[in-house]
Short mmCIF file of C-alpha atoms in Angstrom, two decimals:
data_model
loop_
_atom_site.label_atom_id
_atom_site.label_comp_id
_atom_site.label_asym_id
_atom_site.label_seq_id
_atom_site.Cartn_x
_atom_site.Cartn_y
_atom_site.Cartn_z
CA MET A 1 -0.17 -0.22 -0.25
CA LYS A 2 2.94 2.10 0.81
CA ASN A 3 4.40 1.73 -2.64
CA LYS A 4 1.24 2.39 -4.20
CA THR A 5 1.18 5.94 -2.48
CA VAL A 6 4.29 6.88 -3.31
CA PHE A 7 3.90 5.83 -7.00
CA PHE A 8 0.62 7.85 -6.70
CA VAL A 9 2.41 11.03 -5.28
CA LEU A 10 5.42 10.76 -7.79
CA SER A 11 2.88 10.40 -10.89
CA ILE A 12 1.09 13.81 -9.81
CA ILE A 13 4.51 15.38 -9.42
CA LEU A 14 5.36 14.21 -12.87
CA LEU A 15 2.00 15.42 -14.36
CA GLN A 16 2.46 19.06 -12.51
CA LEU A 17 5.99 19.32 -14.26
CA MET A 18 4.93 18.14 -17.51
CA GLY A 19 1.92 20.98 -17.16
CA CYS A 20 4.48 23.80 -16.23
CA ALA A 21 6.52 22.76 -19.29
CA GLN A 22 3.69 22.76 -21.57
CA GLN A 23 2.75 26.06 -20.21
CA LYS A 24 6.28 27.69 -20.82
CA LYS A 25 5.21 30.46 -23.33
CA THR A 26 7.29 33.39 -24.98
CA ASP A 27 6.97 36.20 -27.12
CA ILE A 28 7.75 36.98 -30.64
CA THR A 29 7.92 40.47 -32.36
CA PHE A 30 8.87 40.94 -35.93
CA LYS A 31 10.32 43.96 -36.95
CA THR A 32 7.80 44.04 -39.86
CA ASP A 33 5.08 41.49 -40.78
CA VAL A 34 4.77 42.66 -44.17
CA TYR A 35 7.14 42.67 -47.02
CA LYS A 36 6.30 44.74 -50.13
CA PHE A 37 8.32 44.00 -53.61
CA GLY A 38 6.99 46.65 -55.70
CA SER A 39 6.66 46.13 -59.28
CA ILE A 40 8.40 43.19 -61.00
CA GLN A 41 8.06 41.16 -64.13
CA GLU A 42 6.58 37.70 -64.56
CA GLU A 43 9.64 36.34 -65.98
CA ASP A 44 12.06 38.24 -63.30
CA ALA A 45 13.69 35.78 -61.11
CA PRO A 46 12.29 34.77 -57.88
CA VAL A 47 12.15 37.37 -54.81
CA ASP A 48 14.03 36.61 -51.53
CA LEU A 49 11.92 37.30 -48.78
CA SER A 50 13.28 37.98 -44.96
CA PHE A 51 11.49 38.51 -41.92
CA SER A 52 13.62 39.34 -38.88
CA PHE A 53 12.29 38.54 -35.50
CA THR A 54 13.10 38.84 -31.65
CA ASN A 55 12.17 36.58 -28.73
CA THR A 56 11.16 39.38 -26.55
CA GLY A 57 9.64 36.76 -23.90
CA GLU A 58 11.32 35.17 -20.79
CA GLU A 59 11.02 31.37 -21.99
CA ASP A 60 13.27 30.09 -25.06
CA LEU A 61 11.45 30.55 -28.72
CA ILE A 62 10.71 27.54 -30.58
CA ILE A 63 9.94 28.01 -34.36
CA ASP A 64 7.79 24.72 -35.03
CA GLN A 65 6.89 25.10 -38.90
CA LEU A 66 6.09 27.54 -41.51
CA LYS A 67 2.95 27.43 -44.09
CA ALA A 68 3.12 29.62 -47.04
CA ASP A 69 0.56 30.15 -50.29
CA VAL A 70 1.07 28.88 -53.37
CA GLY A 71 4.13 30.63 -55.23
CA ILE A 72 6.07 30.80 -52.11
CA ASP A 73 8.84 27.78 -51.33
CA ASN A 74 12.31 27.44 -49.95
CA LEU A 75 11.13 28.29 -46.46
CA LYS A 76 13.62 28.41 -44.05
CA TRP A 77 13.58 28.88 -40.00
CA PRO A 78 16.18 28.42 -37.16
CA SER A 79 15.88 24.81 -36.04
CA ALA A 80 17.48 25.72 -32.78
CA ALA A 81 15.48 27.61 -29.95
CA ILE A 82 15.95 31.45 -29.60
CA ALA A 83 17.07 32.50 -26.50
CA PRO A 84 15.15 35.52 -24.54
CA GLY A 85 16.49 38.69 -26.11
CA GLU A 86 17.97 37.01 -29.31
CA SER A 87 17.10 37.57 -32.71
CA GLY A 88 16.59 35.24 -35.83
CA LEU A 89 15.46 35.17 -39.48
CA LEU A 90 12.74 33.81 -41.37
CA GLU A 91 13.45 33.12 -45.37
CA ALA A 92 11.53 32.27 -48.41
CA LYS A 93 11.17 32.99 -51.99
CA PHE A 94 8.63 34.22 -54.05
CA ASN A 95 8.41 32.85 -57.87
CA PRO A 96 6.46 35.42 -59.94
CA LYS A 97 5.76 33.13 -62.71
CA GLY A 98 2.28 32.65 -63.49
CA SER A 99 1.07 35.63 -61.56
CA SER A 100 -0.29 38.80 -62.88
CA GLY A 101 -1.82 42.14 -61.51
CA ARG A 102 -1.79 42.91 -57.73
CA VAL A 103 -0.42 39.97 -55.44
CA ASN A 104 -1.23 39.32 -51.75
CA LYS A 105 0.37 36.21 -50.54
CA HIS A 106 0.86 34.96 -46.71
CA ILE A 107 3.07 33.10 -44.67
CA THR A 108 2.16 31.44 -41.45
CA VAL A 109 4.47 31.13 -38.35
CA TYR A 110 3.95 28.44 -35.69
CA SER A 111 5.88 28.71 -32.49
CA ASN A 112 5.14 28.15 -28.88
CA ALA A 113 4.64 31.93 -28.61
CA LYS A 114 1.66 33.33 -26.71
CA ALA A 115 0.03 34.06 -30.28
CA ALA A 116 0.62 30.72 -31.55
CA THR A 117 0.43 31.86 -35.03
CA VAL A 118 1.70 34.84 -36.43
CA VAL A 119 0.50 35.78 -40.26
CA LEU A 120 3.08 37.51 -42.40
CA ARG A 121 2.19 39.41 -45.63
CA ILE A 122 3.66 39.66 -48.98
CA SER A 123 2.11 41.80 -51.42
CA GLY A 124 3.19 43.77 -54.87
CA ASN A 125 2.30 44.08 -58.46
CA ILE A 126 3.33 41.66 -61.31
CA ILE A 127 3.49 42.85 -64.89
CA PRO A 128 2.57 39.46 -67.18
CA LYS A 129 4.76 38.52 -69.64
CA PRO A 130 2.82 39.45 -73.18
CA GLY A 131 1.11 36.38 -74.51
CA SER A 132 1.88 34.40 -71.54
CA ILE A 133 -0.61 32.50 -69.51
CA ALA A 134 -0.75 34.99 -66.77
CA ALA A 135 -1.58 37.68 -69.16
CA ARG A 136 -4.53 35.63 -70.99
CA TYR A 137 -5.86 34.22 -67.65
CA ARG A 138 -5.32 37.11 -64.93
CA LYS A 139 -7.95 35.98 -62.63
CA THR A 140 -6.76 33.14 -59.78
CA PHE A 141 -7.99 31.90 -56.85
CA PRO A 142 -6.12 31.36 -53.47
CA ASN A 143 -4.23 27.85 -53.16
CA THR A 144 -5.36 26.38 -56.48
CA ASP A 145 -3.86 25.68 -59.89
CA LEU A 146 -6.88 27.09 -61.75
CA ARG A 147 -6.93 30.41 -63.83
CA LEU A 148 -9.63 32.38 -65.42
CA ALA A 149 -9.86 35.02 -68.09
CA THR A 150 -12.28 36.87 -65.82
CA SER A 151 -14.63 36.06 -63.09
CA TYR A 152 -16.74 38.39 -64.05
CA LEU A 153 -20.09 37.79 -66.59
CA ASN A 154 -22.01 41.04 -67.55
CA TYR A 155 -25.38 40.17 -69.76
CA GLY A 156 -26.19 43.86 -70.24
CA ASN A 157 -29.85 44.41 -71.25
CA ILE A 158 -31.40 40.96 -71.29
CA LYS A 159 -35.18 40.58 -71.85
CA ASN A 160 -37.57 38.84 -69.46
CA THR A 161 -38.38 36.25 -72.21
CA GLU A 162 -34.64 35.82 -73.09
CA GLU A 163 -31.94 32.91 -72.83
CA ARG A 164 -28.60 33.69 -73.53
CA THR A 165 -25.25 31.87 -72.71
CA LYS A 166 -21.79 33.70 -72.39
CA GLU A 167 -18.52 31.97 -71.77
CA LEU A 168 -15.61 32.05 -69.04
CA LYS A 169 -12.39 30.99 -70.28
CA ILE A 170 -9.97 28.96 -67.84
CA ILE A 171 -6.86 26.93 -67.96
CA ASN A 172 -5.42 24.19 -65.53
CA THR A 173 -1.77 25.11 -64.73
CA GLY A 174 -1.28 22.51 -61.82
CA ASN A 175 0.13 18.76 -62.69
CA ALA A 176 -2.84 16.70 -62.18
CA ASP A 177 -6.37 16.28 -63.55
CA MET A 178 -8.99 18.96 -62.22
CA SER A 179 -12.69 18.87 -62.02
CA LEU A 180 -15.07 21.70 -61.43
CA SER A 181 -18.72 21.92 -60.21
CA PHE A 182 -20.96 24.68 -59.03
CA LYS A 183 -22.36 25.98 -55.65
CA GLY A 184 -25.24 28.62 -55.03
CA MET A 185 -25.91 28.73 -58.48
CA PRO A 186 -29.36 31.14 -58.85
CA VAL A 187 -32.43 29.60 -60.29
CA PHE A 188 -32.34 31.55 -63.45
CA ALA A 189 -28.75 30.46 -64.42
CA SER A 190 -27.13 26.90 -65.21
CA ALA A 191 -23.29 26.26 -65.51
CA GLN A 192 -21.56 23.56 -67.29
CA ALA A 193 -17.63 22.96 -67.54
CA VAL A 194 -16.14 22.11 -70.79
CA PRO A 195 -14.35 19.60 -70.82
CA ALA A 196 -15.89 18.11 -67.51
CA VAL A 197 -12.29 16.98 -66.36
CA LEU A 198 -9.33 19.51 -67.45
CA LYS A 199 -5.91 17.80 -67.83
CA PRO A 200 -2.80 19.40 -66.66
CA ASN A 201 -2.09 22.82 -68.80
CA GLU A 202 -5.47 22.13 -70.72
CA GLU A 203 -7.73 25.37 -71.52
CA GLY A 204 -11.17 25.06 -71.34
CA LEU A 205 -14.74 26.90 -70.94
CA ILE A 206 -17.31 27.53 -68.31
CA LEU A 207 -20.48 28.18 -70.22
CA VAL A 208 -22.96 29.88 -68.01
CA THR A 209 -26.67 30.37 -69.43
CA PHE A 210 -29.03 32.82 -68.44
CA ASP A 211 -32.47 32.56 -68.43
CA GLY A 212 -34.48 36.00 -68.26
CA SER A 213 -37.87 34.24 -67.67
CA LYS A 214 -36.79 32.62 -64.24
CA ILE A 215 -35.22 35.70 -62.64
CA ALA A 216 -37.54 36.43 -59.77
CA ASP A 217 -37.55 37.95 -56.28
CA LYS A 218 -38.02 35.66 -53.03
CA GLU A 219 -41.72 36.06 -53.40
CA GLY A 220 -41.69 34.55 -57.13
CA LYS A 221 -42.18 37.88 -58.39
CA PRO A 222 -40.50 39.10 -61.62
CA VAL A 223 -37.58 41.76 -60.87
CA TRP A 224 -36.49 44.40 -63.04
CA GLY A 225 -33.69 46.67 -63.63
CA LYS A 226 -30.07 45.88 -62.78
CA GLN A 227 -29.17 42.88 -61.04
CA THR A 228 -25.77 41.46 -59.31
CA ASN A 229 -25.83 37.68 -58.42
CA HIS A 230 -23.03 35.01 -57.66
CA PHE A 231 -22.14 31.62 -57.50
CA TYR A 232 -19.02 29.67 -56.52
CA LEU A 233 -16.61 27.11 -57.97
CA VAL A 234 -16.05 23.83 -56.54
CA ILE A 235 -12.48 22.41 -57.46
CA ASN A 236 -12.23 18.46 -57.32
CA GLY A 237 -15.17 18.35 -55.09
CA GLU A 238 -13.52 20.45 -52.41
CA GLU A 239 -15.19 23.69 -51.12
CA ASP A 240 -13.64 26.87 -50.23
CA ARG A 241 -15.03 27.66 -47.21
CA SER A 242 -14.32 31.20 -47.30
CA ASN A 243 -16.19 31.30 -50.38
CA ARG A 244 -13.52 33.11 -52.40
CA ASN A 245 -13.86 31.27 -55.35
CA LEU A 246 -16.82 33.53 -56.39
CA ILE A 247 -18.25 34.28 -60.04
CA SER A 248 -20.35 37.33 -60.42
CA ILE A 249 -23.36 37.74 -62.96
CA ARG A 250 -24.65 41.20 -63.59
CA SER A 251 -27.61 41.92 -65.90
CA THR A 252 -30.26 44.62 -66.49
CA ILE A 253 -33.70 42.79 -67.01
CA ILE A 254 -35.76 44.67 -69.37
CA GLU A 255 -39.58 43.72 -70.65
CA ASP A 256 -40.11 42.19 -73.78
CA PHE A 257 -42.21 44.11 -76.23
CA GLU A 258 -41.38 42.83 -79.39
CA ASN A 259 -44.61 40.54 -79.67
CA LEU A 260 -46.89 43.51 -79.48
CA SER A 261 -48.81 44.53 -82.37
CA GLU A 262 -48.90 48.07 -83.71
CA GLU A 263 -52.20 48.53 -82.27
CA GLU A 264 -51.18 47.31 -78.82
CA LEU A 265 -48.10 49.77 -78.85
CA ALA A 266 -50.57 52.79 -79.59
CA ILE A 267 -52.31 52.24 -76.48
CA ALA A 268 -49.81 50.97 -74.58
CA PRO A 269 -48.78 53.29 -71.28
CA ARG A 270 -46.25 56.11 -71.91
CA ILE A 271 -44.63 57.90 -68.77
CA LYS A 272 -43.97 61.61 -68.84
CA PHE A 273 -42.08 63.39 -65.84
CA GLU A 274 -42.73 67.08 -65.26
CA GLU A 275 -38.95 67.45 -64.50
CA ILE A 276 -36.27 64.78 -64.51
CA VAL A 277 -33.61 66.91 -62.64
CA PHE A 278 -33.55 68.12 -59.15
CA ASP A 279 -30.81 70.33 -57.70
CA PHE A 280 -30.87 70.49 -54.05
CA ASP A 281 -28.15 73.34 -53.82
CA THR A 282 -25.89 73.34 -50.76
CA ILE A 283 -27.03 71.43 -47.70
CA VAL A 284 -25.42 70.79 -44.25
CA LYS A 285 -24.35 67.50 -43.62
CA GLY A 286 -26.88 65.37 -41.83
CA ASP A 287 -29.68 66.98 -43.29
CA ASN A 288 -32.39 65.49 -45.40
CA VAL A 289 -34.11 66.68 -48.45
CA SER A 290 -37.10 65.32 -49.98
CA HIS A 291 -38.49 65.89 -53.63
CA ASP A 292 -41.47 64.51 -55.32
CA PHE A 293 -41.07 63.86 -59.16
CA VAL A 294 -44.27 63.94 -60.80
CA TYR A 295 -45.42 62.15 -63.81
CA THR A 296 -48.17 61.21 -66.09
CA ASN A 297 -49.39 58.40 -68.12
CA LEU A 298 -49.89 59.58 -71.50
CA GLY A 299 -50.99 56.41 -72.77
CA GLU A 300 -54.54 54.41 -73.02
CA ASN A 301 -53.56 51.41 -70.74
CA ASP A 302 -52.59 51.27 -67.26
CA LEU A 303 -49.19 52.25 -66.14
CA GLU A 304 -47.48 50.02 -63.66
CA ILE A 305 -43.90 50.99 -61.95
CA ARG A 306 -42.00 47.76 -61.86
CA HIS A 307 -39.10 49.00 -60.28
CA VAL A 308 -37.34 52.25 -58.98
CA LYS A 309 -33.50 52.38 -57.63
CA ALA A 310 -31.57 55.21 -56.33
CA SER A 311 -27.77 55.58 -56.29
#
């Protein structure tokens, strides 16, 4: 019984010592957490990145791991513990090949500091090589090998009876096959990837069909005027939880009068405003100004105001 008691006490002491060891935290302070490389050419050599830091705590600092966005590699960090008051250097390389436009990348630092993770930012502008993939496919999504010519579709004026298809050009810049599916597709739109599976370095299309007869509000009533909608790409079945793989659809819904006869057009409603400009002159910030725009229906049939939108 006595031996069991001694063993129990020793076990408690050992657990307490382990707990103390696990609780030892320190502080890490970076000279700067942002690296701006300015404007460079896509064909330039990789950019050398370095971040200087100091252990500003009272315990040894241990850098466990670095993780970086696509395009950043050759990650280096001290393998030995950094004593309190001592400094160290984190190093990496950013390869501009395949990138274009404004770039924002990140390196995440994992350590035994009180702030267990620190995010370092790398930013700059990359001028694509004329005719290169980066020049032809300027849109990228974080941590994927998919590139798009654009992530924006503008259908312009589209009639409430019209169906129209537009295309997005895409390319798989990776080393493995890539499949695409779609999430959050509006009820009036449908999308198809062609081909269904993109081989490495293969170009393809996303065909998006807009059916003007199906666009409606939450109550099922037709909508009119300018509309902005979105859907998301799902790459290889993996959803981006932050919903950054966004495709935007813009349109202006107009009514189709083409099927009206000359007699119907002759008696159709016609709107005329007494004035179309109101000058409120100079007002004090915070004041409200109201004004009525008076209109008259000059036609023979009833006039229905479909939609009003203010800037």
